């Protein structure tokens, strides 16, 4: 996204300059149209330089790594880099969990912005705020605790709230359309 256009919460923005290429080690990918090679989780990509920078960064898509261009950590990498966790399986697992938590935080913080002011359903606003607070507590909590988080349950809960926002917006749009038509 071009600089200056991203209105996401600052800690939910990927920033490779504040990371240590954790995604290039922690994630797995299969050889496909998105990745020129296959790589298991926990093994450094052969294109990763000793400087923790991608050696083919300027030509990722042309070299068959469009999946790397599309990948979004939602700020999970910089958060983990700040925590100074030593490289290894523990950091890799924490990264994969944090990506999920940060993506859900992004989903809910952005969904909340789309709601009308004042929002029609105060209970929904409270539920979103509670879920964001819970996710923030997980993200800011001990790295070791991430392994005990039920990510599937958190995912279901956050996405259900986001769907309610979508339903709310659809209802509001339908009502506005009816008013314009004088119905
Ligand atoms: S190609 Fe570059 S960006 Fe993609 S995983 Fe390998 S080192 Fe990282």
XYZ file of C-alpha atoms and ligand atoms in Angstrom:
191
model
C 0.000 0.000 0.000
C 1.411 3.460 -0.878
C 2.870 5.456 2.002
C 0.380 7.820 3.620
C -2.701 5.841 2.531
C -2.607 3.206 5.239
C -4.893 4.129 8.106
C -4.429 0.895 10.008
C -3.435 0.926 13.639
C 0.337 1.420 13.560
C 1.157 -1.849 15.305
C -0.884 -3.797 12.744
C 1.182 -2.689 9.766
C 3.910 -4.933 8.371
C 7.289 -3.207 8.468
C 10.143 -5.381 7.216
C 12.667 -2.722 8.270
C 11.722 -3.409 11.902
C 11.780 -7.188 11.575
C 14.398 -9.877 11.082
C 12.824 -11.705 8.129
C 11.057 -14.002 10.575
C 8.421 -14.862 7.960
C 11.143 -16.103 5.593
C 11.994 -18.804 8.138
C 8.814 -19.489 10.104
C 6.380 -20.029 7.252
C 6.087 -23.004 4.906
C 5.191 -22.827 1.256
C 4.640 -25.292 -1.550
C 6.037 -24.934 -5.053
C 3.246 -23.337 -7.027
C 2.470 -20.339 -9.191
C 3.074 -18.236 -6.052
C 6.360 -19.805 -4.990
C 9.120 -21.055 -7.265
C 10.266 -23.579 -4.668
C 8.896 -25.496 -1.702
C 10.086 -24.774 1.824
C 9.091 -26.300 5.171
C 8.336 -24.150 8.206
C 11.378 -23.482 10.338
C 13.872 -23.630 7.475
C 15.322 -20.403 6.114
C 14.464 -19.624 2.521
C 17.572 -20.044 0.341
C 17.028 -16.479 -0.918
C 17.461 -15.078 2.584
C 20.793 -13.300 2.960
C 22.874 -13.299 6.135
C 21.802 -9.678 6.623
C 18.213 -10.920 7.235
C 17.175 -9.330 3.955
C 15.760 -10.999 0.861
C 18.436 -11.251 -1.811
C 15.842 -11.035 -4.589
C 13.525 -8.477 -2.983
C 13.391 -6.228 -6.043
C 12.397 -9.012 -8.384
C 10.247 -11.320 -6.264
C 7.347 -11.574 -8.691
C 9.578 -11.981 -11.715
C 11.476 -14.771 -9.972
C 8.269 -16.644 -9.131
C 7.800 -15.476 -5.542
C 4.604 -13.461 -5.913
C 3.378 -15.167 -2.740
C 6.038 -13.270 -0.798
C 4.788 -9.978 -2.239
C 1.230 -10.849 -1.211
C 2.119 -12.134 2.252
C 1.002 -9.869 5.094
C 2.059 -10.367 8.714
C -0.081 -7.453 10.009
C 2.802 -6.312 12.209
C 3.337 -9.680 13.875
C 6.952 -9.837 12.722
C 7.955 -6.450 14.145
C 6.215 -7.273 17.437
C 8.137 -10.524 17.738
C 11.381 -8.813 16.741
C 10.828 -6.291 19.538
C 10.400 -9.175 21.969
C 13.924 -10.358 21.099
C 12.943 -14.029 21.008
C 15.858 -16.180 19.892
C 15.509 -17.802 16.445
C 14.214 -21.349 16.584
C 11.034 -23.435 16.657
C 9.596 -21.439 19.588
C 9.913 -18.172 17.687
C 8.566 -19.722 14.500
C 5.476 -21.068 16.259
C 4.950 -17.757 18.055
C 5.156 -15.912 14.747
C 2.523 -18.095 13.103
C 0.199 -17.602 16.075
C 0.822 -13.857 16.225
C 0.017 -13.459 12.532
C -3.437 -14.907 13.242
C -3.959 -12.666 16.282
C -2.782 -9.542 14.449
C -4.927 -10.328 11.397
C -8.005 -10.649 13.608
C -7.107 -7.371 15.330
C -6.830 -5.741 11.919
C -10.174 -7.239 10.848
C -12.037 -5.973 13.899
C -10.398 -2.550 14.148
C -11.168 -1.919 10.481
C -14.719 -3.295 10.784
C -15.342 -0.995 13.751
C -14.310 2.007 11.641
C -16.970 1.187 9.051
C -19.834 1.426 11.513
C -22.166 4.397 11.559
C -21.651 7.113 14.161
C -23.515 6.669 16.428
C -23.695 2.917 15.765
C -27.188 1.392 15.792
C -26.258 -1.570 17.970
C -24.377 -0.632 21.143
C -24.104 -4.281 22.184
C -22.206 -5.095 19.012
C -19.819 -2.225 19.682
C -19.196 -3.521 23.193
C -18.630 -7.051 21.918
C -16.135 -5.825 19.317
C -14.299 -3.742 21.916
C -14.120 -6.737 24.272
C -12.778 -8.999 21.530
C -10.183 -6.410 20.516
C -9.110 -6.070 24.147
C -8.800 -9.842 24.482
C -6.746 -10.103 21.290
C -4.548 -7.185 22.360
C -3.911 -8.907 25.693
C -2.893 -12.089 23.886
C -0.607 -10.207 21.496
C 1.049 -8.274 24.323
C 1.253 -11.261 26.653
C 4.072 -13.725 27.192
C 5.322 -15.452 24.051
C 5.070 -18.832 25.793
C 1.352 -18.298 26.384
C 0.627 -18.088 22.647
C 0.890 -21.861 22.370
C -2.081 -22.230 24.705
C -4.370 -19.849 22.817
C -7.310 -21.482 21.038
C -6.745 -19.660 17.766
C -9.608 -21.423 15.999
C -12.060 -20.212 18.648
C -10.697 -16.667 18.503
C -10.967 -16.755 14.728
C -14.600 -17.894 14.861
C -15.472 -15.258 17.427
C -13.798 -12.348 15.608
C -15.160 -13.309 12.202
C -18.674 -13.680 13.591
C -18.457 -10.108 14.898
C -17.120 -8.877 11.557
C -20.032 -10.581 9.803
C -22.439 -8.788 12.142
C -20.866 -5.491 11.096
C -21.351 -6.530 7.461
C -25.014 -7.336 8.143
C -25.437 -4.009 9.930
C -23.962 -2.125 6.964
C -26.136 -4.029 4.501
C -29.257 -3.246 6.530
C -28.306 0.442 6.700
C -27.614 0.546 2.958
C -30.954 -1.075 2.173
C -32.781 1.391 4.418
C -30.998 4.334 2.775
C -31.905 3.023 -0.655
C -35.544 2.660 0.331
C -35.585 6.234 1.664
C -34.095 7.541 -1.586
C -36.784 5.720 -3.507
C -39.402 7.150 -1.174
C -40.541 3.700 -0.121
S 11.987 -15.202 -1.530
Fe 12.755 -13.547 -0.250
S 10.881 -12.687 0.765
Fe 10.356 -14.714 -0.069
S 10.682 -16.131 1.655
Fe 12.584 -16.114 0.410
S 13.886 -14.579 1.403
Fe 11.779 -14.235 2.154
